[in-house]
Tab-separated table of C-alpha atoms and ligand atoms in Angstrom:
chain	number	residue	atom	x	y	z
A	184	MET	CA	14.764	0.621	-13.562
A	185	THR	CA	16.783	4.018	-14.618
A	186	ARG	CA	16.895	2.210	-18.292
A	187	HIS	CA	13.175	1.215	-17.462
A	188	LEU	CA	11.671	4.277	-17.096
A	189	LEU	CA	14.072	5.535	-20.426
A	190	GLU	CA	12.246	2.865	-22.374
A	191	GLU	CA	8.730	4.586	-20.693
A	192	GLN	CA	9.610	7.378	-21.398
A	193	ARG	CA	10.061	7.121	-25.049
A	194	ALA	CA	7.327	5.172	-25.441
A	195	GLY	CA	5.183	7.565	-24.502
A	196	ARG	CA	3.540	6.244	-21.417
A	197	ILE	CA	5.610	8.511	-19.112
A	198	ASN	CA	7.060	11.943	-18.755
A	199	ALA	CA	10.670	12.991	-17.930
A	200	ASP	CA	9.276	15.032	-14.705
A	201	LEU	CA	7.674	11.869	-13.286
A	202	ARG	CA	10.055	9.768	-14.406
A	203	LEU	CA	13.086	11.751	-12.344
A	204	LEU	CA	10.330	11.997	-8.989
A	205	ILE	CA	10.006	7.579	-9.460
A	206	GLU	CA	13.681	7.746	-9.123
A	207	VAL	CA	14.039	10.281	-6.438
A	208	VAL	CA	11.951	8.021	-4.336
A	209	ALA	CA	13.810	5.070	-5.013
A	210	ARG	CA	16.393	6.548	-4.084
A	211	ALA	CA	14.878	7.874	-1.271
A	212	CYS	CA	14.332	3.728	-0.708
A	213	LYS	CA	17.350	2.579	-1.123
A	214	SER	CA	18.360	4.939	1.940
A	215	ILE	CA	15.678	3.633	4.322
A	216	SER	CA	17.047	0.087	2.820
A	217	ILE	CA	20.553	1.124	4.755
A	218	ALA	CA	18.894	1.929	7.888
A	219	VAL	CA	16.370	-0.979	8.235
A	220	GLY	CA	19.615	-3.579	7.044
A	221	LYS	CA	21.296	-2.050	10.076
A	222	GLY	CA	19.023	-3.234	12.737
A	223	ALA	CA	20.280	-3.288	16.041
A	224	LEU	CA	24.070	-1.799	14.934
A	225	GLY	CA	22.434	0.984	13.391
A	226	GLY	CA	20.346	2.561	17.152
A	227	VAL	CA	17.268	2.528	14.975
A	228	LEU	CA	15.319	-0.167	16.704
A	229	GLY	CA	12.204	0.252	19.087
A	230	ASP	CA	10.154	3.555	20.253
A	231	ALA	CA	10.602	7.161	18.839
A	232	GLY	CA	10.049	9.664	22.007
A	233	SER	CA	11.728	10.536	25.250
A	234	ASP	CA	12.026	10.228	28.301
A	235	GLY	CA	10.105	7.487	28.672
A	236	GLU	CA	7.439	9.081	26.685
A	237	ALA	CA	6.758	7.444	23.355
A	238	SER	CA	6.026	9.246	20.138
A	239	ILE	CA	2.292	9.595	19.410
A	240	ASN	CA	0.956	10.087	15.365
A	241	VAL	CA	-2.148	11.236	12.950
A	242	GLN	CA	-3.073	7.939	13.413
A	243	GLY	CA	-3.240	7.273	17.561
A	244	GLU	CA	-0.185	4.847	16.837
A	245	ALA	CA	3.246	4.829	18.878
A	246	GLN	CA	5.779	5.641	16.367
A	247	LYS	CA	9.576	4.355	15.882
A	248	LYS	CA	12.769	5.462	15.685
A	249	LEU	CA	12.404	4.416	12.282
A	250	ASP	CA	9.279	5.564	11.507
A	251	VAL	CA	10.607	9.182	12.404
A	252	LEU	CA	14.026	8.431	9.971
A	253	SER	CA	11.952	6.803	6.916
A	254	ASN	CA	9.863	10.146	7.051
A	255	GLU	CA	12.802	12.427	7.450
A	256	ILE	CA	14.756	9.999	4.705
A	257	LEU	CA	11.475	10.422	2.238
A	258	MET	CA	10.323	14.149	2.961
A	259	GLU	CA	14.282	15.450	2.112
A	260	ALA	CA	14.908	13.615	-1.114
A	261	ASN	CA	11.818	14.916	-2.419
A	262	ALA	CA	11.078	18.620	-1.493
A	263	TRP	CA	13.989	19.731	-3.504
A	264	GLY	CA	13.651	17.816	-6.430
A	265	GLY	CA	11.868	20.034	-8.253
A	266	HIS	CA	9.127	17.478	-9.749
A	267	LEU	CA	6.871	18.297	-5.884
A	268	ALA	CA	3.988	20.339	-5.687
A	269	GLY	CA	3.304	19.015	-2.086
A	270	LEU	CA	3.379	15.687	-0.470
A	271	ALA	CA	1.645	13.811	2.803
A	272	SER	CA	2.649	11.086	4.720
A	273	GLU	CA	1.307	9.062	7.222
A	274	GLU	CA	2.986	10.000	9.955
A	275	MET	CA	2.184	13.643	9.398
A	276	ASP	CA	-1.213	15.244	10.181
A	277	HIS	CA	-1.753	17.557	7.057
A	278	SER	CA	-0.032	17.567	3.600
A	279	VAL	CA	3.047	20.024	3.274
A	280	PRO	CA	2.894	22.132	0.210
A	281	ILE	CA	6.544	22.417	-1.418
A	282	SER	CA	8.290	26.114	-0.002
A	283	ASP	CA	8.233	28.823	-2.371
A	284	ALA	CA	12.630	28.960	-2.069
A	285	GLN	CA	12.209	25.727	-3.845
A	286	PRO	CA	11.810	24.820	-7.428
A	287	ARG	CA	8.241	23.418	-8.125
A	288	GLY	CA	6.580	20.573	-9.497
A	289	ASN	CA	3.078	19.698	-10.858
A	290	TYR	CA	2.760	16.331	-8.830
A	291	LEU	CA	2.237	15.122	-5.447
A	292	LEU	CA	3.282	12.810	-3.396
A	293	LEU	CA	1.469	10.196	-0.620
A	294	PHE	CA	3.643	7.637	1.124
A	295	ASP	CA	4.137	5.074	4.048
A	296	PRO	CA	6.961	5.659	5.215
A	297	LEU	CA	7.729	2.968	7.283
A	298	ASP	CA	4.639	0.341	6.804
A	299	GLY	CA	4.004	-2.743	9.569
A	300	SER	CA	6.417	-0.831	10.957
A	301	SER	CA	5.917	-3.167	14.273
A	302	ASN	CA	8.003	-6.069	13.087
A	303	ILE	CA	11.148	-4.016	12.363
A	304	ASP	CA	11.848	-5.010	15.925
A	305	VAL	CA	11.714	-8.984	15.001
A	306	ASN	CA	13.323	-8.874	12.529
A	307	ILE	CA	10.732	-9.494	9.829
A	308	SER	CA	9.615	-7.296	6.454
A	309	VAL	CA	8.686	-4.187	6.747
A	310	GLY	CA	7.808	-1.059	3.298
A	311	THR	CA	7.652	2.000	1.802
A	312	ILE	CA	4.239	2.789	-0.006
A	313	PHE	CA	3.914	5.408	-2.079
A	314	SER	CA	1.240	6.741	-4.438
A	315	VAL	CA	1.068	9.276	-7.492
A	316	LEU	CA	-1.854	11.895	-8.172
A	317	ARG	CA	-1.255	15.062	-10.180
A	318	CYS	CA	-1.554	18.633	-8.725
A	319	PRO	CA	-4.794	19.862	-10.165
A	320	ASP	CA	-5.057	22.176	-12.220
A	321	GLY	CA	-4.397	26.156	-11.557
A	322	VAL	CA	-2.967	25.036	-7.837
A	323	THR	CA	0.813	25.776	-6.527
A	324	THR	CA	0.064	25.717	-3.328
A	325	PRO	CA	-2.069	22.969	-2.759
A	326	GLY	CA	-3.690	22.135	0.733
A	327	ASP	CA	-5.351	18.744	1.790
A	328	GLU	CA	-8.270	18.703	-0.154
A	329	HIS	CA	-6.210	18.712	-3.438
A	330	PHE	CA	-4.804	15.371	-2.222
A	331	LEU	CA	-8.142	13.622	-2.000
A	332	GLN	CA	-8.435	12.198	-6.112
A	333	PRO	CA	-9.548	8.633	-6.304
A	334	GLY	CA	-7.625	5.864	-6.681
A	335	THR	CA	-8.130	5.810	-10.275
A	336	ALA	CA	-6.076	9.448	-10.638
A	337	GLN	CA	-2.774	7.579	-9.182
A	338	VAL	CA	-0.332	8.587	-12.156
A	339	ALA	CA	2.169	5.851	-10.499
A	340	ALA	CA	2.709	3.837	-7.179
A	341	GLY	CA	4.338	1.442	-5.511
A	342	TYR	CA	6.294	-0.472	-2.313
A	343	CYS	CA	9.385	-0.942	-1.754
A	344	THR	CA	9.737	-4.349	0.445
A	345	TYR	CA	13.212	-4.194	3.135
A	346	GLY	CA	13.276	-7.485	3.845
A	347	PRO	CA	15.907	-10.649	2.201
A	348	SER	CA	16.223	-8.764	-0.533
A	349	THR	CA	15.167	-5.377	-0.771
A	350	MET	CA	12.660	-5.240	-4.304
A	351	LEU	CA	11.109	-1.903	-5.533
A	352	VAL	CA	7.377	-2.942	-7.186
A	353	LEU	CA	6.110	-0.086	-9.473
A	354	THR	CA	3.316	0.807	-11.917
A	355	ILE	CA	2.937	3.806	-14.287
A	356	GLY	CA	-0.253	2.630	-15.238
A	357	HIS	CA	0.904	0.176	-18.123
A	358	GLY	CA	1.780	-2.802	-15.725
A	359	THR	CA	2.712	-4.023	-12.734
A	360	HIS	CA	7.215	-4.677	-12.401
A	361	ALA	CA	9.521	-5.995	-9.979
A	362	PHE	CA	13.128	-4.252	-9.096
A	363	THR	CA	15.474	-5.813	-7.387
A	364	LEU	CA	18.087	-3.892	-5.494
A	365	ASP	CA	21.852	-4.990	-6.144
A	366	ARG	CA	23.584	-4.060	-3.196
A	367	GLU	CA	27.157	-3.970	-4.045
A	368	ILE	CA	26.178	-1.514	-7.695
A	369	GLY	CA	23.510	0.369	-5.928
A	370	SER	CA	21.640	-0.141	-8.254
A	371	PHE	CA	17.478	-1.600	-8.885
A	372	VAL	CA	17.646	-3.960	-11.212
A	373	LEU	CA	14.509	-5.351	-13.578
A	374	THR	CA	13.966	-8.543	-12.281
A	375	GLN	CA	10.351	-9.612	-13.298
A	376	ARG	CA	8.559	-7.776	-16.059
A	377	GLY	CA	4.137	-7.501	-15.644
A	378	MET	CA	4.082	-9.061	-12.285
A	379	THR	CA	1.061	-11.831	-13.158
A	380	ILE	CA	-1.706	-12.888	-10.405
A	381	PRO	CA	-3.095	-15.596	-10.291
A	382	GLU	CA	-7.002	-15.486	-10.717
A	383	GLU	CA	-7.429	-18.093	-8.727
A	384	THR	CA	-5.888	-19.313	-4.919
A	385	ARG	CA	-5.990	-21.440	-2.373
A	386	GLU	CA	-4.194	-19.337	0.242
A	387	PHE	CA	-5.844	-16.319	2.252
A	388	ALA	CA	-4.442	-13.666	4.792
A	389	VAL	CA	-6.376	-12.375	7.746
A	390	ASN	CA	-5.141	-11.488	10.903
A	391	MET	CA	-8.097	-14.278	12.288
A	392	SER	CA	-8.199	-13.282	16.029
A	393	ASN	CA	-10.225	-10.166	14.893
A	394	GLN	CA	-12.967	-13.393	13.529
A	395	ARG	CA	-15.241	-11.917	16.921
A	396	PHE	CA	-15.682	-8.395	16.094
A	397	TRP	CA	-16.559	-9.333	12.231
A	398	GLU	CA	-19.681	-8.200	10.298
A	399	ALA	CA	-21.976	-10.862	9.273
A	400	PRO	CA	-21.058	-11.572	5.418
A	401	MET	CA	-16.561	-12.133	6.463
A	402	GLN	CA	-17.561	-14.451	9.158
A	403	ALA	CA	-19.916	-16.157	6.803
A	404	TYR	CA	-16.895	-15.853	3.915
A	405	VAL	CA	-14.296	-17.093	5.954
A	406	GLY	CA	-16.220	-19.890	8.002
A	407	ASP	CA	-16.870	-21.326	4.285
A	408	LEU	CA	-12.642	-20.875	3.431
A	409	LEU	CA	-12.061	-23.153	6.345
A	410	GLN	CA	-15.044	-26.378	5.852
A	411	GLY	CA	-12.137	-26.616	3.173
A	412	ARG	CA	-12.977	-29.299	0.765
A	413	GLU	CA	-16.019	-30.618	2.361
A	414	GLY	CA	-17.826	-27.123	2.225
A	415	PRO	CA	-18.955	-24.687	-0.125
A	416	ARG	CA	-15.282	-23.850	-1.783
A	417	GLY	CA	-15.060	-27.409	-2.445
A	418	LYS	CA	-11.311	-27.327	-1.875
A	419	ASP	CA	-8.982	-26.325	1.192
A	420	PHE	CA	-7.190	-23.051	2.069
A	421	ASN	CA	-4.165	-22.170	3.838
A	422	MET	CA	-3.336	-19.191	5.651
A	423	ARG	CA	-0.717	-16.576	5.967
A	424	TRP	CA	-0.699	-13.208	7.934
A	425	VAL	CA	2.966	-11.229	7.923
A	426	ALA	CA	0.882	-8.242	9.956
A	427	SER	CA	3.148	-5.942	7.269
A	428	MET	CA	0.651	-4.955	4.637
A	429	VAL	CA	3.566	-4.124	1.834
A	430	ALA	CA	4.897	-8.047	2.654
A	431	ASP	CA	1.598	-9.939	2.458
A	432	VAL	CA	1.194	-7.687	-0.732
A	433	HIS	CA	4.201	-9.214	-2.227
A	434	ARG	CA	3.349	-12.606	-1.420
A	435	ILE	CA	-0.211	-12.232	-3.796
A	436	LEU	CA	1.520	-10.590	-5.918
A	437	THR	CA	3.688	-13.193	-6.767
A	438	ARG	CA	2.228	-16.467	-6.327
A	439	GLY	CA	-1.492	-15.336	-5.388
A	440	GLY	CA	-3.862	-14.715	-2.646
A	441	ILE	CA	-6.324	-12.441	-1.177
A	442	PHE	CA	-5.234	-10.452	1.232
A	443	SER	CA	-8.307	-9.093	3.936
A	444	TYR	CA	-8.507	-5.726	6.543
A	445	PRO	CA	-12.362	-6.463	6.865
A	446	LEU	CA	-14.333	-3.658	9.463
A	447	ASP	CA	-14.700	-4.940	12.431
A	448	SER	CA	-16.538	-3.939	15.224
A	449	LYS	CA	-12.958	-2.887	16.547
A	450	CYS	CA	-12.451	-0.294	13.924
A	451	ALA	CA	-15.849	0.856	11.984
A	452	ALA	CA	-16.098	3.959	13.985
A	453	LYS	CA	-12.818	5.236	11.895
A	454	GLY	CA	-13.883	3.301	8.241
A	455	GLY	CA	-11.462	0.480	8.702
A	456	LYS	CA	-8.324	0.138	9.725
A	457	LEU	CA	-5.691	0.657	7.366
A	458	ARG	CA	-5.386	3.879	5.065
A	459	LEU	CA	-7.321	4.705	1.770
A	460	MET	CA	-4.414	6.973	0.517
A	461	TYR	CA	-1.857	5.209	1.627
A	462	GLU	CA	-2.081	1.703	1.532
A	463	ALA	CA	-5.679	1.075	-0.347
A	464	ASN	CA	-4.816	2.794	-3.371
A	465	PRO	CA	-1.109	2.521	-4.116
A	466	MET	CA	-2.109	-1.146	-3.331
A	467	SER	CA	-4.553	-1.627	-5.650
A	468	LEU	CA	-3.229	0.251	-8.041
A	469	LEU	CA	-0.292	-2.169	-7.809
A	470	VAL	CA	-2.947	-5.510	-8.057
A	471	GLU	CA	-5.083	-4.150	-10.851
A	472	GLN	CA	-2.419	-3.545	-12.483
A	473	ALA	CA	-0.944	-7.361	-12.179
A	474	GLY	CA	-4.356	-8.428	-12.968
A	475	GLY	CA	-6.171	-9.220	-9.321
A	476	ALA	CA	-8.585	-7.054	-8.168
A	477	ALA	CA	-9.268	-5.025	-5.463
A	478	SER	CA	-12.936	-4.051	-2.801
A	479	THR	CA	-13.967	-2.287	0.259
A	480	GLY	CA	-16.105	-5.085	0.353
A	481	ARG	CA	-18.488	-3.183	-1.730
A	482	GLN	CA	-16.751	-1.046	-3.728
A	483	ARG	CA	-14.701	-0.756	-5.981
A	484	MET	CA	-11.338	-0.049	-4.516
A	485	LEU	CA	-9.938	2.798	-6.925
A	486	GLU	CA	-13.700	4.809	-7.430
A	487	VAL	CA	-14.260	5.421	-3.532
A	488	ARG	CA	-13.982	9.350	-3.465
A	489	PRO	CA	-11.789	10.126	-1.000
A	490	THR	CA	-13.551	12.664	2.514
A	491	GLY	CA	-10.137	12.644	4.470
A	492	LEU	CA	-6.448	12.467	4.198
A	493	HIS	CA	-6.416	9.703	7.195
A	494	GLN	CA	-9.580	8.168	6.027
A	495	ARG	CA	-9.438	4.209	6.626
A	496	VAL	CA	-10.842	1.892	4.579
A	497	PRO	CA	-11.797	-1.979	4.750
A	498	VAL	CA	-9.566	-3.543	2.284
A	499	PHE	CA	-10.339	-7.087	-0.117
A	500	LEU	CA	-7.738	-7.720	-3.104
A	501	GLY	CA	-5.766	-9.684	-3.819
A	502	SER	CA	-6.209	-13.137	-7.108
A	503	ARG	CA	-9.633	-11.960	-8.904
A	504	ALA	CA	-12.562	-14.940	-8.519
A	505	GLU	CA	-11.498	-14.622	-4.511
A	506	VAL	CA	-12.170	-11.078	-4.106
A	507	GLU	CA	-15.388	-11.886	-6.402
A	508	ALA	CA	-16.408	-14.527	-3.978
A	509	ALA	CA	-15.182	-12.755	-1.501
A	510	VAL	CA	-17.662	-9.130	-2.582
A	511	ARG	CA	-20.243	-11.392	-3.442
A	512	TYR	CA	-20.890	-12.669	-0.231
A	513	HIS	CA	-20.750	-8.885	1.220
A	514	HIS	CA	-24.240	-8.222	-1.725
A	515	GLU	CA	-25.798	-11.358	-0.448
A	516	HIS	CA	-25.481	-10.164	2.248
A	517	ASP	CA	-26.599	-6.632	2.103
A	518	SER	CA	-29.467	-7.188	-0.289
A	519	GLN	CA	-30.966	-9.509	2.499
A	520	GLU	CA	-30.508	-6.914	5.171
A	521	GLN	CA	-32.645	-4.705	2.858
A	522	GLY	CA	-35.698	-7.518	2.223
A	523	ASP	CA	-35.816	-8.266	5.080
A	524	GLY	CA	-36.135	-4.298	6.374
B	175	AFP	P1	2.105	-0.939	11.411
B	175	AFP	O1	3.101	-0.158	9.697
B	175	AFP	O2	1.481	0.240	13.046
B	175	AFP	O3	2.878	-2.091	12.520
B	175	AFP	O4	0.876	-1.070	10.584
B	175	AFP	C1	1.005	-2.245	9.913
B	175	AFP	C2	-0.578	-2.547	9.333
B	175	AFP	O5	-1.249	-1.359	9.113
B	175	AFP	C3	-0.734	-3.348	8.172
B	175	AFP	O6	0.676	-3.096	7.865
B	175	AFP	C4	-1.327	-5.005	8.440
B	175	AFP	O7	-1.288	-5.479	7.649
B	175	AFP	C5	-1.536	-4.308	9.769
B	175	AFP	O8	-1.696	-3.091	9.928
B	175	AFP	C6	-1.476	-5.162	10.780
B	175	AFP	O9	-2.517	-5.256	11.278
B	175	AFP	P2	-2.691	-6.075	13.027
B	175	AFP	O10	-2.051	-6.280	14.038
B	175	AFP	O11	-4.392	-5.637	13.256
B	175	AFP	O12	-2.943	-7.915	12.710
């Protein structure tokens, strides 16, 4: 990875500060990988909290011990690097500016330290997702509002998946590249340059148990997928759902597919289930850079104007033609409603 990033720097696609920042994040991911890999032997499985009281994060979700540990690892590794002006984590209420005592840089880092953490205790892949923005000019002590930039403003995004192997997938806006951790040497090795998502797919990912809570266009879209060859789509579809977004997106970057977490009546009041700044935006940049598409169902994801650090959105991403099909169902439904209204 160091070599790849140095070559990108020589080609003028990244500066030294951003390169070093990504290397710090990658180093933190190695530490998280070691902790995750120890499993029960590391004493890190199970819920955080004490005296039988569950620890609840800002999202209102029970925290796992590994959520807390991963957050600490990323915070600690990045606080003193000198490349950041501030950090924001899915696990914390507010962003944290780099303190006066530490050297400061010009970037803002956002991360979901351990996505899919409900899968930790059952030994299924989990991952870290991160996004890098520029700190606005003239701002030395960034507040939450300075992080509220659209996904198009990201200068880098990536995830690290802790599965049978640990892989870090990265974009700096010039393609999406995959690195595999060589555990003996301790280095991320470039194993796939320029990941490309096939334009068409026969595989979809969604939590089907929410079907009855979905909006009408999603009902219609998935209804047609399920009809297979006999239905309007004219082909049979397969379904996969890991319930770790990192693992589902990694599959889609590798062999295509569509991932969706649509709006449903359970999460409608919050705007969706997945978080724009920590999950949807970084994954959307990775997917677009691999030739895929990402949408809320009604708008290109990367153009959503964020209104809150922990804002949630509906998500459709993956194979371009399939995402466009899902979006079509939403637009057709909306224009029919407007016509009826
Ligand atoms: P956790 O980190 O709380 O396990 O949430 C993971 C996640 O945000 C995302 O990774 C999955 O795609 C999604 O939730 C799964 O949600 P369901 O449990 O509703 O299927």
